[in-house]
Short mmCIF file of C-alpha atoms in Angstrom, two decimals:
data_model
loop_
_atom_site.label_atom_id
_atom_site.label_comp_id
_atom_site.label_asym_id
_atom_site.label_seq_id
_atom_site.Cartn_x
_atom_site.Cartn_y
_atom_site.Cartn_z
CA MET A 1 -86.56 -46.29 19.88
CA GLN A 2 -90.33 -45.69 19.30
CA THR A 3 -90.79 -44.96 23.04
CA TYR A 4 -87.98 -42.44 22.89
CA LYS A 5 -89.59 -40.58 19.93
CA ARG A 6 -93.03 -40.43 21.60
CA ARG A 7 -91.64 -39.04 24.85
CA THR A 8 -89.62 -36.37 23.07
CA ILE A 9 -92.64 -35.16 20.98
CA SER A 10 -94.85 -34.96 24.08
CA LEU A 11 -92.33 -32.84 25.91
CA MET A 12 -91.98 -30.46 22.95
CA VAL A 13 -95.79 -29.99 22.59
CA ALA A 14 -96.23 -29.41 26.32
CA GLY A 15 -93.46 -26.86 26.35
CA LEU A 16 -94.88 -25.01 23.33
CA PHE A 17 -98.40 -24.88 24.80
CA SER A 18 -97.17 -23.70 28.15
CA THR A 19 -95.29 -20.88 26.42
CA LEU A 20 -98.06 -19.66 24.08
CA ALA A 21 -101.06 -19.79 26.46
CA PRO A 22 -99.90 -17.06 28.84
CA ASN A 23 -99.00 -14.79 25.92
CA LEU A 24 -102.60 -14.81 24.71
CA MET A 25 -103.79 -13.50 28.10
CA ALA A 26 -101.01 -10.97 28.59
CA ALA A 27 -102.79 -8.08 26.88
CA GLU A 28 -105.63 -8.00 29.51
CA GLN A 29 -103.40 -7.85 32.64
CA ASP A 30 -101.66 -4.90 34.49
CA PRO A 31 -97.78 -4.73 34.60
CA GLU A 32 -97.36 -6.04 38.18
CA THR A 33 -99.52 -9.03 37.52
CA ARG A 34 -97.66 -9.58 34.29
CA ILE A 35 -94.30 -9.57 36.11
CA ARG A 36 -95.48 -12.17 38.59
CA GLN A 37 -96.77 -14.33 35.78
CA LEU A 38 -93.47 -14.10 33.92
CA GLU A 39 -91.56 -15.09 37.06
CA GLN A 40 -93.84 -18.09 37.50
CA MET A 41 -93.37 -19.02 33.83
CA MET A 42 -89.56 -18.93 34.23
CA GLN A 43 -89.75 -21.19 37.26
CA GLN A 44 -92.00 -23.60 35.38
CA MET A 45 -89.66 -23.62 32.39
CA GLN A 46 -86.67 -24.33 34.63
CA GLN A 47 -88.56 -27.20 36.23
CA GLN A 48 -89.54 -28.48 32.79
CA ARG A 49 -85.91 -28.23 31.58
CA ALA A 50 -84.74 -30.26 34.58
CA GLU A 51 -87.41 -32.85 33.87
CA GLN A 52 -86.35 -32.99 30.19
CA ASP A 53 -82.72 -33.50 31.20
CA LYS A 54 -83.76 -36.41 33.41
CA GLN A 55 -85.77 -37.91 30.56
CA ILE A 56 -82.82 -37.58 28.13
CA GLU A 57 -80.50 -39.19 30.69
CA LEU A 58 -82.91 -42.13 31.07
CA LEU A 59 -83.23 -42.51 27.29
CA THR A 60 -79.42 -42.46 26.89
CA LYS A 61 -79.02 -45.25 29.44
CA GLU A 62 -81.73 -47.22 27.64
CA LEU A 63 -79.91 -46.86 24.29
CA VAL A 64 -76.60 -48.00 25.82
CA GLY A 65 -78.32 -51.04 27.25
CA ILE A 66 -79.80 -51.96 23.87
CA GLU A 67 -76.38 -51.61 22.18
CA ASN A 68 -74.79 -53.87 24.81
CA GLN A 69 -77.47 -56.49 24.19
CA ILE A 70 -76.75 -56.44 20.44
CA SER A 71 -72.97 -56.75 21.04
CA GLN A 72 -73.44 -59.69 23.41
CA SER A 73 -75.66 -61.36 20.82
CA LYS A 74 -72.95 -61.10 18.14
CA ILE A 75 -70.32 -62.54 20.48
CA ALA A 76 -72.57 -65.45 21.34
CA LYS A 77 -73.13 -66.25 17.64
CA THR A 78 -69.38 -66.19 17.01
CA GLU A 79 -68.72 -68.57 19.85
CA GLU A 80 -71.35 -70.93 18.51
CA LYS A 81 -69.34 -71.23 15.24
CA GLY A 82 -66.17 -72.21 17.10
CA LYS A 83 -62.99 -70.41 18.01
CA SER A 84 -59.22 -70.84 17.59
CA GLU A 85 -57.21 -71.51 20.71
CA GLY A 86 -53.77 -71.02 18.98
CA SER A 87 -51.92 -68.04 17.53
CA PRO A 88 -53.23 -66.60 14.23
CA VAL A 89 -51.44 -67.33 10.93
CA TYR A 90 -50.86 -64.45 8.51
CA ALA A 91 -50.64 -64.87 4.74
CA ALA A 92 -49.15 -62.50 2.15
CA PHE A 93 -47.60 -62.48 -1.32
CA LYS A 94 -44.05 -61.17 -1.58
CA ASP A 95 -42.32 -62.82 -4.55
CA GLY A 96 -43.92 -66.01 -3.24
CA LEU A 97 -46.74 -67.14 -0.97
CA VAL A 98 -45.68 -66.40 2.61
CA PHE A 99 -47.28 -67.73 5.79
CA ASP A 100 -46.05 -66.76 9.26
CA ASP A 101 -47.18 -66.47 12.87
CA GLY A 102 -46.37 -62.77 13.14
CA SER A 103 -43.82 -63.28 15.90
CA GLY A 104 -40.86 -64.46 13.82
CA ASN A 105 -40.89 -67.95 15.33
CA TRP A 106 -41.62 -69.50 11.94
CA LYS A 107 -42.28 -68.56 8.31
CA LEU A 108 -43.09 -70.67 5.25
CA GLN A 109 -42.51 -69.27 1.75
CA ILE A 110 -43.78 -71.27 -1.24
CA ASN A 111 -41.91 -70.72 -4.53
CA GLY A 112 -42.21 -72.01 -8.06
CA ARG A 113 -41.46 -71.22 -11.70
CA VAL A 114 -42.36 -72.29 -15.20
CA GLN A 115 -40.23 -71.49 -18.26
CA ALA A 116 -41.98 -72.58 -21.44
CA ASP A 117 -39.82 -72.33 -24.60
CA TYR A 118 -40.21 -72.63 -28.32
CA ARG A 119 -36.90 -73.42 -30.04
CA ASP A 120 -36.40 -73.12 -33.79
CA TYR A 121 -33.09 -74.34 -35.28
CA ALA A 122 -32.58 -72.98 -38.79
CA ASP A 123 -31.49 -75.38 -41.56
CA SER A 124 -30.20 -78.00 -39.14
CA ASP A 125 -30.60 -81.73 -38.87
CA TRP A 126 -28.92 -81.71 -35.46
CA ARG A 127 -31.95 -80.59 -33.49
CA THR A 128 -35.68 -80.55 -34.18
CA ASP A 129 -37.80 -77.46 -33.73
CA THR A 130 -39.75 -78.01 -30.56
CA PHE A 131 -41.87 -76.68 -27.73
CA ASN A 132 -39.87 -77.23 -24.58
CA ILE A 133 -40.36 -76.91 -20.83
CA ARG A 134 -36.97 -75.53 -19.88
CA ARG A 135 -37.70 -75.44 -16.16
CA ALA A 136 -40.72 -76.33 -14.01
CA ARG A 137 -39.94 -76.10 -10.33
CA PHE A 138 -41.85 -76.06 -7.07
CA GLY A 139 -40.56 -75.84 -3.53
CA GLY A 140 -40.48 -73.89 -0.34
CA THR A 141 -38.31 -72.34 2.35
CA PHE A 142 -39.18 -72.89 6.01
CA THR A 143 -37.62 -70.40 8.42
CA PHE A 144 -37.77 -71.10 12.12
CA LEU A 145 -36.55 -69.17 15.17
CA LYS A 146 -35.38 -66.44 12.73
CA ASP A 147 -31.85 -67.83 12.43
CA TYR A 148 -32.52 -71.16 10.67
CA ALA A 149 -33.96 -71.97 7.26
CA VAL A 150 -34.53 -75.15 5.26
CA ARG A 151 -35.07 -74.99 1.50
CA ILE A 152 -36.37 -77.85 -0.64
CA GLU A 153 -37.03 -77.53 -4.38
CA GLY A 154 -37.75 -80.06 -7.12
CA GLU A 155 -37.39 -79.91 -10.91
CA TYR A 156 -40.26 -81.40 -12.93
CA ALA A 157 -39.26 -80.56 -16.51
CA ASN A 158 -38.71 -83.33 -19.06
CA ALA A 159 -35.28 -84.56 -20.08
CA THR A 160 -33.87 -82.56 -22.96
CA ASP A 161 -34.05 -85.53 -25.34
CA GLY A 162 -37.68 -86.24 -24.46
CA SER A 163 -36.92 -89.86 -23.60
CA ARG A 164 -38.06 -89.66 -20.00
CA GLY A 165 -39.49 -87.41 -17.37
CA THR A 166 -37.26 -86.14 -14.61
CA THR A 167 -38.07 -85.29 -11.03
CA ALA A 168 -34.82 -84.14 -9.51
CA LEU A 169 -33.76 -82.27 -6.41
CA THR A 170 -32.29 -78.86 -7.14
CA TYR A 171 -32.04 -77.22 -3.72
CA GLY A 172 -31.93 -79.19 -0.47
CA TYR A 173 -30.05 -77.36 2.25
CA LEU A 174 -30.02 -75.91 5.76
CA ASP A 175 -29.03 -72.27 6.38
CA ILE A 176 -27.66 -71.14 9.74
CA ASN A 177 -27.94 -67.34 9.89
CA TRP A 178 -26.34 -66.44 13.20
CA TRP A 179 -24.25 -63.73 11.54
CA LYS A 180 -25.09 -61.74 8.42
CA GLN A 181 -21.36 -61.56 7.73
CA ALA A 182 -20.87 -65.36 7.80
CA ARG A 183 -23.95 -67.40 7.02
CA ILE A 184 -23.52 -71.18 6.78
CA ARG A 185 -25.19 -73.40 4.14
CA ILE A 186 -25.08 -77.20 4.30
CA GLY A 187 -26.54 -79.64 1.76
CA GLN A 188 -27.12 -79.39 -2.00
CA PHE A 189 -26.95 -75.85 -3.34
CA LYS A 190 -25.50 -73.66 -6.07
CA PRO A 191 -21.83 -72.85 -5.35
CA PHE A 192 -21.28 -69.30 -6.57
CA PHE A 193 -18.55 -69.02 -9.19
CA GLY A 194 -18.57 -65.95 -11.40
CA LEU A 195 -21.29 -63.39 -11.95
CA GLU A 196 -23.47 -64.96 -14.64
CA ARG A 197 -23.70 -68.33 -12.86
CA ALA A 198 -24.59 -66.61 -9.57
CA TYR A 199 -27.76 -65.21 -11.18
CA GLY A 200 -31.04 -66.87 -10.35
CA THR A 201 -32.30 -68.55 -13.53
CA ASN A 202 -35.40 -66.34 -13.32
CA PHE A 203 -33.33 -63.20 -13.89
CA THR A 204 -30.68 -64.01 -16.51
CA ASP A 205 -30.02 -61.36 -19.15
CA PHE A 206 -30.74 -63.87 -21.94
CA THR A 207 -32.59 -67.17 -22.21
CA GLU A 208 -29.36 -69.16 -21.73
CA LEU A 209 -25.91 -68.56 -20.28
CA SER A 210 -22.91 -67.70 -22.43
CA LEU A 211 -20.31 -70.12 -23.83
CA ALA A 212 -18.08 -69.10 -20.92
CA THR A 213 -20.42 -70.19 -18.13
CA ASN A 214 -23.05 -72.64 -19.35
CA ASN A 215 -22.76 -76.24 -18.16
CA GLY A 216 -20.13 -77.98 -20.20
CA ALA A 217 -16.37 -78.23 -20.28
CA SER A 218 -15.68 -76.04 -17.25
CA PHE A 219 -18.82 -76.69 -15.18
CA ASN A 220 -20.30 -80.14 -14.92
CA SER A 221 -23.37 -79.03 -12.98
CA THR A 222 -25.16 -76.03 -11.52
CA TYR A 223 -25.68 -77.75 -8.16
CA ASP A 224 -23.38 -79.71 -5.87
CA ARG A 225 -23.22 -81.04 -2.32
CA GLY A 226 -21.10 -79.70 0.49
CA VAL A 227 -20.85 -76.72 2.83
CA MET A 228 -20.57 -72.99 2.06
CA VAL A 229 -19.93 -69.87 4.14
CA PHE A 230 -21.13 -66.58 2.65
CA GLY A 231 -22.17 -63.09 3.60
CA ASP A 232 -21.79 -59.32 3.40
CA PRO A 233 -19.08 -58.22 5.84
CA LEU A 234 -19.45 -54.64 4.55
CA PRO A 235 -22.35 -52.96 2.69
CA TRP A 236 -20.27 -52.92 -0.51
CA LEU A 237 -18.43 -56.27 -0.09
CA ASN A 238 -19.72 -59.82 -0.65
CA TYR A 239 -18.02 -63.22 -0.55
CA ASN A 240 -18.56 -66.98 -0.42
CA ALA A 241 -16.25 -69.95 0.21
CA TYR A 242 -17.17 -73.61 -0.18
CA VAL A 243 -16.08 -77.22 -0.04
CA ILE A 244 -18.12 -79.54 -2.31
CA ASN A 245 -17.93 -82.99 -3.86
CA GLY A 246 -17.40 -81.59 -7.36
CA SER A 247 -19.39 -84.51 -8.78
CA GLY A 248 -22.52 -82.56 -9.70
CA GLN A 249 -26.23 -82.53 -8.97
CA ASN A 250 -27.70 -85.37 -6.88
CA ASN A 251 -24.41 -87.27 -6.93
CA ASP A 252 -22.41 -88.57 -4.02
CA GLU A 253 -18.71 -88.84 -4.72
CA LEU A 254 -17.25 -92.36 -5.16
CA ASN A 255 -13.69 -93.35 -4.44
CA ASN A 256 -13.58 -96.34 -6.78
CA SER A 257 -14.63 -96.95 -10.36
CA ALA A 258 -15.25 -100.37 -11.88
CA THR A 259 -14.63 -101.53 -15.44
CA ILE A 260 -15.26 -104.95 -16.95
CA THR A 261 -12.28 -106.55 -18.71
CA GLY A 262 -12.60 -110.10 -19.99
CA GLY A 263 -15.56 -110.71 -17.72
CA ILE A 264 -13.61 -109.57 -14.63
CA ALA A 265 -14.38 -106.43 -12.71
CA VAL A 266 -11.28 -104.27 -12.40
CA ILE A 267 -11.44 -101.70 -9.58
CA THR A 268 -9.55 -98.50 -10.21
CA LYS A 269 -8.72 -96.22 -7.32
CA VAL A 270 -9.54 -92.61 -8.16
CA ASP A 271 -8.07 -89.64 -6.29
CA ASN A 272 -11.19 -87.57 -5.67
CA THR A 273 -10.13 -84.47 -3.84
CA LYS A 274 -13.00 -82.18 -2.95
CA ASP A 275 -13.56 -78.95 -4.87
CA ILE A 276 -12.51 -75.97 -2.76
CA GLY A 277 -13.47 -72.55 -4.06
CA PHE A 278 -14.39 -68.98 -3.29
CA ARG A 279 -15.79 -65.82 -4.85
CA VAL A 280 -15.18 -62.22 -3.71
CA ASN A 281 -16.81 -59.15 -5.24
CA ALA A 282 -17.28 -55.48 -4.45
CA ASN A 283 -19.61 -52.70 -5.54
CA LEU A 284 -17.36 -49.64 -5.71
CA ALA A 285 -20.31 -47.37 -6.45
CA LYS A 286 -21.69 -48.20 -3.00
CA LEU A 287 -18.28 -47.56 -1.46
CA MET A 288 -18.01 -44.16 -3.15
CA ASN A 289 -21.70 -43.25 -2.60
CA ILE A 290 -22.50 -42.96 -6.31
CA GLU A 291 -26.29 -43.01 -6.63
CA ASN A 292 -28.19 -45.04 -9.23
CA ALA A 293 -25.03 -46.92 -10.27
CA VAL A 294 -23.20 -50.24 -9.91
CA ILE A 295 -19.43 -50.64 -10.33
CA HIS A 296 -19.03 -54.38 -9.78
CA VAL A 297 -15.64 -56.10 -9.75
CA GLY A 298 -14.86 -59.58 -8.54
CA GLY A 299 -12.97 -62.81 -8.89
CA SER A 300 -13.55 -66.55 -8.39
CA TYR A 301 -11.29 -69.55 -7.87
CA SER A 302 -11.75 -73.29 -7.40
CA ASP A 303 -9.41 -76.28 -7.20
CA GLY A 304 -10.34 -79.94 -7.27
CA SER A 305 -10.65 -82.95 -9.53
CA VAL A 306 -12.86 -84.12 -12.36
CA ALA A 307 -14.58 -86.34 -9.84
CA TYR A 308 -15.99 -89.74 -10.64
CA SER A 309 -19.59 -90.26 -9.52
CA SER A 310 -22.38 -92.72 -10.14
CA ALA A 311 -23.93 -90.51 -12.80
CA SER A 312 -21.09 -88.46 -14.25
CA ALA A 313 -19.92 -88.84 -17.80
CA THR A 314 -16.40 -89.96 -18.67
CA GLY A 315 -15.28 -86.74 -20.27
CA ILE A 316 -15.86 -83.04 -20.82
CA SER A 317 -18.05 -81.52 -23.53
CA GLN A 318 -19.47 -78.19 -24.62
CA ALA A 319 -22.81 -77.38 -26.28
CA THR A 320 -23.96 -74.21 -28.00
CA GLU A 321 -25.73 -71.42 -26.12
CA ALA A 322 -29.00 -72.53 -27.72
CA ASN A 323 -28.61 -76.01 -26.17
CA GLY A 324 -28.32 -77.33 -29.68
CA VAL A 325 -25.38 -79.43 -30.83
CA SER A 326 -22.33 -80.44 -28.74
CA PHE A 327 -19.36 -79.20 -30.75
CA PHE A 328 -16.54 -80.20 -28.34
CA ASN A 329 -15.98 -83.53 -26.58
CA VAL A 330 -12.97 -85.16 -24.89
CA ALA A 331 -13.44 -88.57 -23.26
CA GLY A 332 -11.64 -90.51 -20.54
CA LEU A 333 -10.68 -87.87 -18.00
CA GLN A 334 -12.59 -88.77 -14.82
CA ASN A 335 -10.96 -92.15 -14.38
CA ALA A 336 -7.47 -90.79 -14.97
CA ASP A 337 -7.05 -88.65 -11.85
CA ALA A 338 -7.61 -85.39 -13.71
CA ASP A 339 -7.16 -82.22 -11.68
CA ARG A 340 -9.31 -79.20 -12.55
CA ARG A 341 -8.46 -75.66 -11.53
CA ARG A 342 -10.68 -72.69 -12.41
CA GLN A 343 -10.21 -68.97 -12.07
CA GLY A 344 -12.45 -66.16 -13.24
CA PHE A 345 -12.63 -62.39 -13.33
CA GLU A 346 -15.89 -60.45 -13.57
CA THR A 347 -17.12 -56.90 -13.88
CA ALA A 348 -20.38 -55.06 -14.43
CA LEU A 349 -20.88 -51.33 -14.94
CA ALA A 350 -24.43 -50.02 -14.65
CA TYR A 351 -25.75 -46.50 -14.61
CA GLY A 352 -29.48 -45.91 -14.72
CA PRO A 353 -31.04 -48.06 -17.46
CA VAL A 354 -27.76 -49.17 -19.12
CA LYS A 355 -25.52 -52.08 -18.08
CA ILE A 356 -22.28 -53.53 -19.48
CA GLN A 357 -21.15 -56.89 -18.11
CA SER A 358 -18.19 -59.17 -18.85
CA GLU A 359 -16.36 -62.24 -17.52
CA TYR A 360 -13.22 -64.20 -18.33
CA ILE A 361 -12.85 -67.79 -17.11
CA SER A 362 -9.80 -70.02 -17.51
CA THR A 363 -9.94 -73.73 -16.63
CA ASN A 364 -6.81 -75.85 -16.38
CA TYR A 365 -6.83 -79.65 -16.62
CA ARG A 366 -3.84 -81.75 -15.61
CA GLY A 367 -3.61 -85.52 -15.56
CA ASP A 368 -2.70 -88.74 -17.28
CA ARG A 369 -4.77 -90.36 -20.00
CA SER A 370 -3.67 -93.67 -21.46
CA GLY A 371 -0.13 -93.08 -20.26
CA GLN A 372 0.10 -89.61 -21.73
CA ARG A 373 0.46 -86.60 -19.47
CA TYR A 374 -1.39 -83.40 -20.34
CA ASP A 375 -1.65 -79.88 -18.95
CA ASN A 376 -4.30 -78.08 -21.00
CA ASP A 377 -6.32 -74.89 -20.65
CA ILE A 378 -9.81 -73.86 -21.74
CA ASN A 379 -10.27 -70.10 -22.01
CA ALA A 380 -13.68 -68.50 -22.45
CA TRP A 381 -15.17 -65.05 -22.07
CA TYR A 382 -18.18 -62.91 -22.91
CA VAL A 383 -19.31 -59.30 -22.92
CA ASN A 384 -22.88 -58.07 -23.12
CA VAL A 385 -24.71 -54.75 -23.05
CA ASN A 386 -28.31 -54.30 -21.90
CA TRP A 387 -30.61 -51.30 -22.07
CA MET A 388 -33.91 -50.84 -20.24
CA LEU A 389 -35.95 -48.88 -22.79
CA THR A 390 -38.56 -47.96 -20.19
CA GLY A 391 -36.00 -46.42 -17.81
CA GLU A 392 -35.80 -48.89 -14.93
CA ALA A 393 -32.46 -48.75 -13.09
CA TYR A 394 -30.29 -51.87 -12.81
CA ALA A 395 -28.95 -50.63 -9.48
CA ASP A 396 -32.39 -51.22 -7.96
CA SER A 397 -32.09 -54.95 -8.69
CA TYR A 398 -28.49 -55.37 -7.44
CA LYS A 399 -27.89 -56.99 -4.05
CA SER A 400 -25.10 -59.07 -2.48
CA GLY A 401 -23.00 -59.26 -5.63
CA VAL A 402 -25.68 -60.21 -8.16
CA PHE A 403 -28.45 -58.64 -10.24
CA GLY A 404 -31.98 -59.86 -9.53
CA ARG A 405 -35.61 -58.98 -10.09
CA ILE A 406 -36.49 -55.95 -12.24
CA LYS A 407 -39.65 -54.19 -11.11
CA PRO A 408 -41.38 -52.25 -13.92
CA LYS A 409 -42.34 -48.66 -13.29
CA ASN A 410 -45.80 -49.52 -14.63
CA ASN A 411 -47.01 -53.11 -14.65
CA MET A 412 -48.78 -54.44 -17.72
CA ALA A 413 -52.53 -54.53 -17.03
CA MET A 414 -55.43 -54.75 -19.48
CA GLY A 415 -57.51 -51.59 -19.56
CA LYS A 416 -54.76 -49.52 -17.94
CA SER A 417 -51.91 -47.42 -19.29
CA GLY A 418 -49.04 -49.59 -18.02
CA TRP A 419 -47.00 -51.67 -20.50
CA GLY A 420 -44.42 -53.18 -18.16
CA ALA A 421 -40.67 -52.90 -18.76
CA TRP A 422 -38.83 -53.47 -22.06
CA GLU A 423 -35.16 -54.39 -22.45
CA LEU A 424 -32.78 -54.87 -25.38
CA GLY A 425 -29.60 -56.93 -25.10
CA LEU A 426 -26.59 -57.96 -27.18
CA ARG A 427 -23.89 -60.48 -26.20
CA TYR A 428 -20.72 -61.89 -27.71
CA SER A 429 -19.05 -64.98 -26.21
CA LYS A 430 -15.93 -66.98 -27.09
CA PHE A 431 -14.83 -70.56 -26.28
CA ASP A 432 -11.24 -71.68 -26.91
CA ALA A 433 -10.01 -75.19 -26.06
CA SER A 434 -7.20 -75.31 -28.60
CA ASP A 435 -4.95 -77.17 -26.14
CA PHE A 436 -7.27 -80.19 -26.42
CA GLU A 437 -7.32 -80.30 -30.22
CA SER A 438 -5.04 -83.36 -30.39
CA MET A 439 -7.28 -85.19 -27.88
CA LEU A 440 -10.50 -84.81 -29.87
CA PRO A 441 -11.89 -88.02 -31.38
CA ALA A 442 -10.58 -88.86 -34.82
CA ALA A 443 -12.87 -87.56 -37.54
CA ASN A 444 -15.04 -90.16 -39.22
CA ALA A 445 -18.19 -90.25 -41.30
CA GLY A 446 -20.47 -89.66 -38.32
CA THR A 447 -18.61 -87.36 -35.91
CA ALA A 448 -16.16 -84.46 -36.02
CA TYR A 449 -15.62 -81.81 -33.34
CA THR A 450 -13.95 -78.43 -33.08
CA PRO A 451 -12.05 -76.87 -30.16
CA LYS A 452 -13.14 -73.28 -30.83
CA ALA A 453 -16.42 -71.42 -31.32
CA ASP A 454 -17.95 -68.01 -30.82
CA ALA A 455 -21.56 -66.83 -30.55
CA TRP A 456 -23.66 -63.72 -30.98
CA THR A 457 -26.92 -63.38 -29.06
CA ALA A 458 -29.45 -60.61 -29.60
CA GLY A 459 -32.49 -60.41 -27.36
CA VAL A 460 -35.59 -58.47 -26.44
CA LYS A 461 -37.27 -58.91 -23.08
CA TRP A 462 -40.78 -57.86 -22.05
CA ILE A 463 -41.16 -57.79 -18.26
CA MET A 464 -44.92 -57.49 -17.87
CA THR A 465 -44.86 -57.62 -14.06
CA PRO A 466 -42.05 -58.39 -11.60
CA ASN A 467 -43.06 -62.06 -11.84
CA ALA A 468 -43.97 -62.47 -15.53
CA ARG A 469 -41.84 -62.00 -18.64
CA ILE A 470 -41.53 -62.97 -22.29
CA MET A 471 -38.09 -63.24 -23.94
CA LEU A 472 -37.05 -63.58 -27.57
CA ASN A 473 -33.42 -64.45 -28.43
CA TYR A 474 -31.63 -65.00 -31.73
CA ILE A 475 -28.38 -66.98 -31.32
CA ARG A 476 -25.78 -67.59 -34.02
CA THR A 477 -22.83 -69.85 -33.24
CA ASP A 478 -19.83 -70.04 -35.58
CA PHE A 479 -17.46 -73.03 -35.33
CA ASP A 480 -13.76 -72.62 -36.00
CA THR A 481 -13.87 -75.70 -38.25
CA PRO A 482 -16.97 -77.46 -39.58
CA ILE A 483 -18.36 -80.13 -37.27
CA THR A 484 -20.10 -83.36 -38.21
CA VAL A 485 -22.81 -84.81 -36.01
CA ALA A 486 -25.15 -87.63 -37.09
CA GLY A 487 -23.84 -87.32 -40.65
CA LYS A 488 -24.65 -83.60 -40.91
CA THR A 489 -21.71 -81.21 -41.45
CA ASP A 490 -21.91 -77.46 -40.93
CA ASP A 491 -19.81 -74.58 -39.62
CA GLN A 492 -22.69 -72.66 -38.06
CA GLU A 493 -25.78 -73.07 -35.89
CA LYS A 494 -28.61 -70.54 -35.89
CA ALA A 495 -31.47 -70.66 -33.42
CA LEU A 496 -34.47 -68.60 -32.37
CA ILE A 497 -35.76 -69.09 -28.82
CA MET A 498 -38.95 -67.66 -27.35
CA ARG A 499 -39.67 -68.06 -23.65
CA ALA A 500 -42.75 -67.34 -21.55
CA GLN A 501 -41.96 -67.32 -17.85
CA TYR A 502 -43.77 -66.91 -14.56
CA ASP A 503 -42.18 -67.27 -11.15
CA PHE A 504 -43.25 -66.72 -7.60
#
């Protein structure tokens, strides 16, 4: 570069001198001589211009050569550090950590969640106020060759009574996605029955499910093992159909049960028919091209038995929405060939930031207990209304027959104007098992149950970002008749639950 500068300055000085010198002598010469001199000067200037062009061309080539040397030097240094012979791996965050090869041959998505609760039970000896890890899960989904996916997820929260830690499989299945209209799922999964139970637990309207759908008398578990076909045959229509054990999470179904009588094992044959069920739902707003709205209608049905398994209880029971006291309990059904048939109807109407949702579920039990035949129903329902104060639309979170992740218009961030999304909610739910009243345990000094209860839940939800939220719920449960548990009698349970949640 220094050589280039020196050559350029020399050429400029020479050109300037050659131009000025003749001008100083011009005044002493006649016109003809002056013309000849000017012609000679023009020729000299043309020759000088040609020489300058050659010099510039040489300098340009020299600069290009220097740049090539620098580039080759950088490449050599990179090679000295090592190089990858395989395809690159790309990483991103999209509701989970995602790694893929960019071609669609494989993708790995890492997911997890933590739901940390504080539960306060007012004036009750049934449950102790406590900090609680409601859910702590970690897992991943591996997709390969675009059409196949394997999902594994574990639950690491403590047992609800605090007596032991639990590490249990929640999801463990293979998806075969040859057709969007009929995807196949095999393994342990959540069979979809009803709207509220089809929600992901990250996106429920309240901290807990209603009396109609929480695990209890009608549903022995969220997860089960079997095979399911599901899909969206039309943009506004969704369905699923399944065959499962019906024996609950992490349980294989057993055909025989054993009891000890007089020191002798008595084997009882149990008729364990598989649970067969389906759910069909439609979004009529999509069908009628109504923007910013959801008109959801649907129904569910299942038929099977109260299956005996290695870990199942011997009866059916129901707890409050706050996971407080169990107010209903009937024993001795699994080992008596009890048939269970469920049917449900669901609807949700959403327009902009307002949503109204309701379900009705009826469960029929038929069987023989201690020589007595029974044919009893449990009827339960709920209705809730939710309002996004910050204006987010529920339709934006609706997909394939269920509401999902709400994305705030402005995420909460310190030092910025965003405050996330805020939601208010109110729910009423009703549980009625009057048909089983005569089968409830006889009242005594320590225990007394009721077949009917209803609950009010009021909640506020702060969605700081799409992945982080804080929820506060007040739940009041009224029992049809006072219940007695552990010597404490009351006709009401009141609870306050606060939850901090993060999921990815």
